[in-house]
CSV table of C-alpha atoms and ligand atoms in Angstrom, one decimal:
chain,number,residue,atom,x,y,z
L,19,UNK,CA,-36.7,85.8,-35.4
L,20,UNK,CA,-35.0,82.7,-36.9
L,21,UNK,CA,-36.7,79.3,-36.6
L,22,UNK,CA,-35.9,77.9,-33.2
L,23,UNK,CA,-34.3,74.4,-32.8
L,24,UNK,CA,-37.1,72.3,-31.4
L,25,UNK,CA,-34.7,69.5,-30.4
L,26,UNK,CA,-31.8,71.5,-28.9
L,27,UNK,CA,-32.8,75.1,-28.3
L,28,UNK,CA,-30.3,77.4,-26.5
L,29,UNK,CA,-31.0,77.1,-22.8
L,30,UNK,CA,-29.9,80.2,-20.9
L,31,UNK,CA,-31.0,81.4,-17.5
L,32,UNK,CA,-32.7,84.8,-17.5
L,33,UNK,CA,-32.2,86.5,-14.1
L,34,UNK,CA,-35.6,88.1,-14.0
L,35,UNK,CA,-37.1,90.2,-11.2
L,36,UNK,CA,-40.8,90.8,-10.3
L,37,UNK,CA,-42.4,93.6,-8.3
L,38,UNK,CA,-45.2,92.2,-6.3
L,39,UNK,CA,-46.3,95.5,-4.7
L,40,UNK,CA,-49.4,96.0,-6.9
L,41,UNK,CA,-50.5,92.3,-7.3
L,42,UNK,CA,-53.7,91.6,-5.3
L,43,UNK,CA,-54.0,88.4,-3.2
L,44,UNK,CA,-56.7,87.2,-5.6
L,45,UNK,CA,-54.9,87.9,-8.8
L,46,UNK,CA,-57.7,86.4,-10.9
L,47,UNK,CA,-60.3,89.0,-10.0
L,48,UNK,CA,-63.4,87.5,-8.3
L,49,UNK,CA,-61.9,84.0,-8.6
L,50,UNK,CA,-60.3,83.3,-5.2
L,51,UNK,CA,-60.6,79.5,-5.4
L,52,UNK,CA,-59.2,79.3,-9.0
L,53,UNK,CA,-56.4,81.7,-7.9
L,54,UNK,CA,-55.5,79.4,-5.0
L,55,UNK,CA,-55.6,76.3,-7.3
L,56,UNK,CA,-52.9,77.9,-9.4
L,57,UNK,CA,-51.1,79.3,-6.3
L,58,UNK,CA,-50.3,75.7,-5.3
L,59,UNK,CA,-47.5,76.0,-7.9
L,60,UNK,CA,-45.9,78.6,-5.7
L,61,UNK,CA,-46.0,76.2,-2.7
L,62,UNK,CA,-44.4,73.3,-4.6
L,63,UNK,CA,-42.0,74.8,-7.0
L,64,UNK,CA,-39.4,76.5,-4.8
L,65,UNK,CA,-38.7,73.4,-2.8
L,66,UNK,CA,-39.2,71.1,-5.9
L,67,UNK,CA,-36.9,73.0,-8.3
L,68,UNK,CA,-34.2,73.4,-5.7
L,69,UNK,CA,-34.4,69.6,-5.4
L,70,UNK,CA,-34.0,69.2,-9.1
L,71,UNK,CA,-30.8,71.3,-8.9
L,72,UNK,CA,-29.4,69.1,-6.1
L,73,UNK,CA,-30.2,65.9,-7.9
L,74,UNK,CA,-28.7,67.2,-11.1
L,75,UNK,CA,-25.4,68.1,-9.4
L,76,UNK,CA,-25.0,64.4,-9.0
L,77,UNK,CA,-26.2,63.6,-12.5
L,78,UNK,CA,-23.8,66.1,-14.2
L,79,UNK,CA,-20.7,63.7,-14.0
L,80,UNK,CA,-22.9,60.9,-15.5
L,81,UNK,CA,-23.5,62.9,-18.7
L,82,UNK,CA,-19.9,64.3,-19.0
L,83,UNK,CA,-19.4,62.1,-22.0
L,84,UNK,CA,-22.1,64.0,-24.0
L,85,UNK,CA,-20.9,67.6,-24.2
L,86,UNK,CA,-24.2,68.8,-25.8
L,87,UNK,CA,-26.3,67.2,-23.0
L,88,UNK,CA,-23.8,68.3,-20.4
L,89,UNK,CA,-24.2,72.0,-21.5
L,90,UNK,CA,-28.0,71.6,-21.6
L,91,UNK,CA,-28.1,70.3,-18.1
L,92,UNK,CA,-26.1,73.3,-16.8
L,93,UNK,CA,-28.6,75.6,-18.6
L,94,UNK,CA,-31.4,73.6,-17.1
L,95,UNK,CA,-30.0,73.9,-13.6
L,96,UNK,CA,-29.5,77.7,-14.0
L,97,UNK,CA,-33.1,78.1,-15.2
L,98,UNK,CA,-34.6,76.0,-12.5
L,99,UNK,CA,-32.6,77.9,-9.8
L,100,UNK,CA,-34.1,81.2,-11.0
L,101,UNK,CA,-37.6,79.7,-11.2
L,102,UNK,CA,-37.3,78.5,-7.6
L,103,UNK,CA,-36.1,81.9,-6.4
L,104,UNK,CA,-38.9,83.7,-8.4
L,105,UNK,CA,-41.8,81.6,-7.0
L,106,UNK,CA,-40.2,82.0,-3.5
L,107,UNK,CA,-40.7,85.8,-4.0
L,108,UNK,CA,-44.5,85.2,-4.3
L,109,UNK,CA,-44.6,83.3,-1.0
L,110,UNK,CA,-42.4,85.8,0.8
L,111,UNK,CA,-43.9,89.0,-0.5
L,112,UNK,CA,-47.1,88.7,-2.6
L,113,UNK,CA,-48.8,86.3,-0.1
L,114,UNK,CA,-47.2,87.2,3.3
L,115,UNK,CA,-47.5,90.9,2.8
L,116,UNK,CA,-51.2,90.4,2.4
L,117,UNK,CA,-51.7,88.3,5.5
L,118,UNK,CA,-51.4,84.8,4.0
L,119,UNK,CA,-48.5,83.0,5.7
L,120,UNK,CA,-47.7,79.7,3.8
L,121,UNK,CA,-44.7,78.8,5.9
L,122,UNK,CA,-46.2,76.0,8.0
L,123,UNK,CA,-47.1,74.1,4.8
L,124,UNK,CA,-44.0,75.0,2.8
L,125,UNK,CA,-41.8,73.8,5.7
L,126,UNK,CA,-43.4,70.3,5.3
L,127,UNK,CA,-43.0,70.4,1.5
L,128,UNK,CA,-39.3,71.3,2.0
L,129,UNK,CA,-39.0,68.3,4.3
L,130,UNK,CA,-40.4,66.0,1.6
L,131,UNK,CA,-37.9,67.1,-1.0
L,132,UNK,CA,-34.9,67.4,1.4
L,133,UNK,CA,-35.4,64.3,3.5
L,134,UNK,CA,-37.9,61.9,1.9
L,135,UNK,CA,-36.4,62.4,-1.6
L,136,UNK,CA,-32.9,63.3,-0.3
L,137,UNK,CA,-29.7,61.5,-1.1
L,138,UNK,CA,-30.1,58.7,1.4
L,139,UNK,CA,-32.2,55.9,-0.1
L,140,UNK,CA,-35.5,55.3,1.9
L,141,UNK,CA,-34.5,51.7,2.5
L,142,UNK,CA,-30.9,50.6,3.2
L,143,UNK,CA,-31.2,47.7,0.6
L,144,UNK,CA,-31.7,50.3,-2.2
L,145,UNK,CA,-28.3,51.1,-3.8
L,146,UNK,CA,-27.5,54.8,-4.1
L,147,UNK,CA,-27.1,54.7,-7.8
L,148,UNK,CA,-30.6,53.0,-8.2
L,149,UNK,CA,-32.1,55.7,-6.0
L,150,UNK,CA,-30.4,58.4,-8.0
L,151,UNK,CA,-31.8,56.8,-11.3
L,152,UNK,CA,-35.3,56.7,-9.8
L,153,UNK,CA,-35.2,60.3,-8.8
L,154,UNK,CA,-33.9,61.3,-12.3
L,155,UNK,CA,-36.8,59.3,-13.6
L,156,UNK,CA,-39.2,61.1,-11.3
L,157,UNK,CA,-37.9,64.5,-12.5
L,158,UNK,CA,-38.3,63.5,-16.1
L,159,UNK,CA,-42.0,62.7,-15.5
L,160,UNK,CA,-42.6,66.0,-13.6
L,161,UNK,CA,-40.8,67.9,-16.3
L,162,UNK,CA,-43.2,66.5,-18.9
L,163,UNK,CA,-46.0,68.1,-16.9
L,164,UNK,CA,-44.1,71.4,-16.4
L,165,UNK,CA,-43.7,71.6,-20.2
L,166,UNK,CA,-47.3,70.8,-21.2
L,167,UNK,CA,-48.6,73.1,-18.4
L,168,UNK,CA,-46.1,75.8,-19.5
L,169,UNK,CA,-47.6,75.5,-23.1
L,170,UNK,CA,-51.1,75.6,-21.6
L,171,UNK,CA,-50.5,78.8,-19.7
L,172,UNK,CA,-48.9,80.4,-22.7
L,173,UNK,CA,-52.1,79.7,-24.7
L,174,UNK,CA,-54.6,80.4,-21.8
L,175,UNK,CA,-56.3,83.5,-23.2
L,176,UNK,CA,-59.1,83.1,-20.7
L,177,UNK,CA,-56.7,84.3,-18.0
L,178,UNK,CA,-56.2,87.6,-19.9
L,179,UNK,CA,-59.9,87.9,-20.5
L,180,UNK,CA,-60.6,87.4,-16.8
L,181,UNK,CA,-58.3,90.4,-16.0
L,182,UNK,CA,-55.5,88.3,-14.3
L,183,UNK,CA,-52.7,90.4,-12.8
L,184,UNK,CA,-50.1,91.1,-15.5
L,185,UNK,CA,-47.1,90.6,-13.2
L,186,UNK,CA,-48.3,87.1,-12.1
L,187,UNK,CA,-49.2,86.2,-15.6
L,188,UNK,CA,-45.7,87.2,-16.7
L,189,UNK,CA,-44.1,85.1,-14.0
L,190,UNK,CA,-46.2,82.0,-15.0
L,191,UNK,CA,-45.7,82.5,-18.7
L,192,UNK,CA,-41.9,83.3,-18.5
L,193,UNK,CA,-41.6,80.2,-16.4
L,194,UNK,CA,-43.8,78.2,-18.7
L,195,UNK,CA,-41.8,79.3,-21.8
L,196,UNK,CA,-38.5,78.2,-20.2
L,197,UNK,CA,-40.1,74.9,-19.3
L,198,UNK,CA,-41.0,74.5,-23.0
L,199,UNK,CA,-37.4,75.5,-23.9
L,200,UNK,CA,-35.8,72.9,-21.7
L,201,UNK,CA,-38.5,70.2,-22.0
L,202,UNK,CA,-36.2,67.6,-23.5
L,203,UNK,CA,-33.3,67.8,-21.0
L,204,UNK,CA,-34.7,65.8,-18.1
L,205,UNK,CA,-35.9,63.1,-20.4
L,206,UNK,CA,-32.6,62.9,-22.3
L,207,UNK,CA,-30.7,62.7,-18.9
L,208,UNK,CA,-32.9,59.9,-17.9
L,209,UNK,CA,-32.3,58.1,-21.2
L,210,UNK,CA,-28.6,58.6,-20.9
L,211,UNK,CA,-28.1,57.4,-17.3
L,212,UNK,CA,-30.7,54.6,-17.2
L,213,UNK,CA,-33.2,54.5,-20.1
L,214,UNK,CA,-35.1,51.5,-18.7
L,215,UNK,CA,-38.8,51.8,-19.8
L,216,UNK,CA,-40.1,50.0,-16.7
L,217,UNK,CA,-38.3,52.5,-14.4
L,218,UNK,CA,-39.7,55.4,-16.4
L,219,UNK,CA,-43.1,53.9,-15.9
L,220,UNK,CA,-42.7,53.4,-12.1
L,221,UNK,CA,-41.0,56.8,-11.6
L,222,UNK,CA,-43.8,58.5,-13.5
L,223,UNK,CA,-46.4,57.2,-11.1
L,224,UNK,CA,-44.3,57.7,-8.0
L,225,UNK,CA,-43.9,61.4,-8.9
L,226,UNK,CA,-47.2,62.2,-10.5
L,227,UNK,CA,-49.7,60.3,-8.5
L,228,UNK,CA,-49.2,62.8,-5.6
L,229,UNK,CA,-50.0,65.7,-7.9
L,230,UNK,CA,-53.9,65.8,-7.7
L,231,UNK,CA,-53.7,65.3,-3.9
L,232,UNK,CA,-51.1,68.1,-3.6
L,233,UNK,CA,-53.1,70.5,-5.7
L,234,UNK,CA,-56.3,69.8,-3.7
L,235,UNK,CA,-54.8,70.0,-0.2
L,236,UNK,CA,-52.6,72.9,-1.2
L,237,UNK,CA,-55.6,74.9,-2.5
L,238,UNK,CA,-57.6,73.9,0.7
L,239,UNK,CA,-54.8,75.1,2.9
L,240,UNK,CA,-54.5,78.5,1.1
L,241,UNK,CA,-58.3,79.0,1.2
L,242,UNK,CA,-58.3,78.2,4.9
L,243,UNK,CA,-55.4,80.6,5.7
L,244,UNK,CA,-56.7,83.4,3.4
L,245,UNK,CA,-57.7,86.2,5.7
L,246,UNK,CA,-60.3,87.4,3.3
L,247,UNK,CA,-62.1,84.1,2.9
L,248,UNK,CA,-64.3,82.9,5.8
L,249,UNK,CA,-64.3,79.2,5.8
L,250,UNK,CA,-64.3,78.7,2.0
L,251,UNK,CA,-63.3,75.2,0.9
L,252,UNK,CA,-62.4,74.3,-2.7
L,253,UNK,CA,-65.0,71.8,-4.0
L,254,UNK,CA,-64.8,69.6,-7.1
L,255,UNK,CA,-67.5,71.8,-8.7
L,256,UNK,CA,-65.3,74.9,-8.1
L,257,UNK,CA,-62.5,73.2,-10.1
L,258,UNK,CA,-64.9,72.1,-12.9
L,259,UNK,CA,-66.4,75.6,-13.1
L,260,UNK,CA,-62.9,77.1,-13.4
L,261,UNK,CA,-62.0,74.6,-16.1
L,262,UNK,CA,-65.2,75.5,-18.1
L,263,UNK,CA,-64.1,79.1,-18.0
L,264,UNK,CA,-60.6,78.1,-19.3
L,265,UNK,CA,-58.9,79.3,-16.0
L,266,UNK,CA,-57.5,75.8,-15.2
L,267,UNK,CA,-56.4,72.8,-17.3
L,268,UNK,CA,-58.9,69.9,-17.3
L,269,UNK,CA,-58.5,66.4,-15.9
L,270,UNK,CA,-58.8,65.2,-19.5
L,271,UNK,CA,-55.8,67.3,-20.5
L,272,UNK,CA,-53.7,65.9,-17.6
L,273,UNK,CA,-54.6,62.3,-18.4
L,274,UNK,CA,-54.0,62.7,-22.1
L,275,UNK,CA,-50.5,64.1,-21.3
L,276,UNK,CA,-49.8,61.0,-19.1
L,277,UNK,CA,-50.8,58.6,-21.9
L,278,UNK,CA,-48.5,60.3,-24.4
L,279,UNK,CA,-45.6,60.2,-21.9
L,280,UNK,CA,-46.0,56.5,-21.3
L,281,UNK,CA,-45.7,55.6,-24.9
L,282,UNK,CA,-42.5,53.7,-25.6
L,283,UNK,CA,-41.6,56.0,-28.5
L,284,UNK,CA,-42.3,59.3,-26.5
L,285,UNK,CA,-39.8,62.1,-26.8
L,286,UNK,CA,-40.5,65.6,-25.4
L,287,UNK,CA,-39.4,67.3,-28.6
L,288,UNK,CA,-42.7,66.1,-30.2
L,289,UNK,CA,-44.6,68.1,-27.6
L,290,UNK,CA,-45.2,71.9,-27.2
L,291,UNK,CA,-43.7,74.6,-29.4
L,292,UNK,CA,-40.3,76.3,-28.9
L,293,UNK,CA,-41.4,78.9,-31.4
L,294,UNK,CA,-44.4,79.8,-29.2
L,295,UNK,CA,-42.1,80.0,-26.1
L,296,UNK,CA,-39.7,82.2,-27.9
L,297,UNK,CA,-42.5,84.5,-29.1
L,298,UNK,CA,-43.6,85.0,-25.5
L,299,UNK,CA,-40.1,85.5,-24.2
L,300,UNK,CA,-39.6,88.2,-26.8
L,301,UNK,CA,-42.5,90.2,-25.3
L,302,UNK,CA,-42.3,89.2,-21.6
L,303,UNK,CA,-41.7,92.3,-19.6
L,304,UNK,CA,-39.4,90.5,-17.1
L,305,UNK,CA,-37.4,88.7,-19.9
L,306,UNK,CA,-37.2,92.0,-21.9
L,307,UNK,CA,-35.8,93.8,-18.9
L,308,UNK,CA,-33.1,91.2,-18.5
L,309,UNK,CA,-32.3,91.3,-22.3
L,310,UNK,CA,-31.9,95.1,-22.0
L,311,UNK,CA,-29.7,94.9,-18.9
L,312,UNK,CA,-27.6,91.9,-20.0
L,313,UNK,CA,-27.5,92.0,-23.8
L,314,UNK,CA,-26.2,88.7,-25.2
L,315,UNK,CA,-26.9,86.8,-22.0
L,316,UNK,CA,-30.6,86.2,-22.4
L,317,UNK,CA,-30.4,84.2,-25.6
L,318,UNK,CA,-33.3,86.3,-27.0
L,319,UNK,CA,-31.5,89.2,-28.6
X,424,FE2,FE1,-39.0,75.4,-13.7
X,425,FE2,FE1,-38.2,72.5,-15.7
């Protein structure tokens, strides 16, 4: 494998498929609460990543004067569309086939991304372009976390040691690896269309402050609707216990990532490892199946 370009790696969608027929509801054996903490990703990502694609359709003309970035944005949109579709498969099959119906909550999440964060500014006094720039800034902040969490899950050996389901781990690690691959795109788009540090700061908090609440309430919802769990509620000590086991990232990890992002000289290419992402994509069962079926399209072979 040649050395990957950390700053401008090739960004190509891989049209992966996953078979959920053998994945148990609690895909980390004996760890239903830790499973549902990570399952919150499946609740948020389909609606959230479809929203990224809608916002970036508007951003594309704004980066047309930079052909490299323009091409990377198209690759980014393609990857995010496949991510959304793939996590939707977990909701529609892996969860619902086993009696956990997430639709009442995912309908509300869809409303947040389609309406609250839609094209119409929340206040009539906000110009459309400023609203677009703010949403591009929010996406840049979220994409910092998808990249560092992608790197985290690539390296999370404790999930293998705990016997986590290999199909679910492949979904999360294939996705994580592609997040690492395209980690610079959202930041570069933001710098290109706006670049104001104050807006990056405000947008980061607007997007990220909701994250701990979403994770807690999402996990509580999944525990409440799980037909095999009678009245189990996720508690802070459940989270801390899973962190100690290495099954979840710590609060310290999340806060340290925020502090790095808010440095004025931050750039995502200084985070994570494209080499590590490429190493995983070379062995990922889902990515390898695409590489065999579509040689030359995956970017890996
Ligand atoms: Fe993604
Ligand atoms: Fe992403």
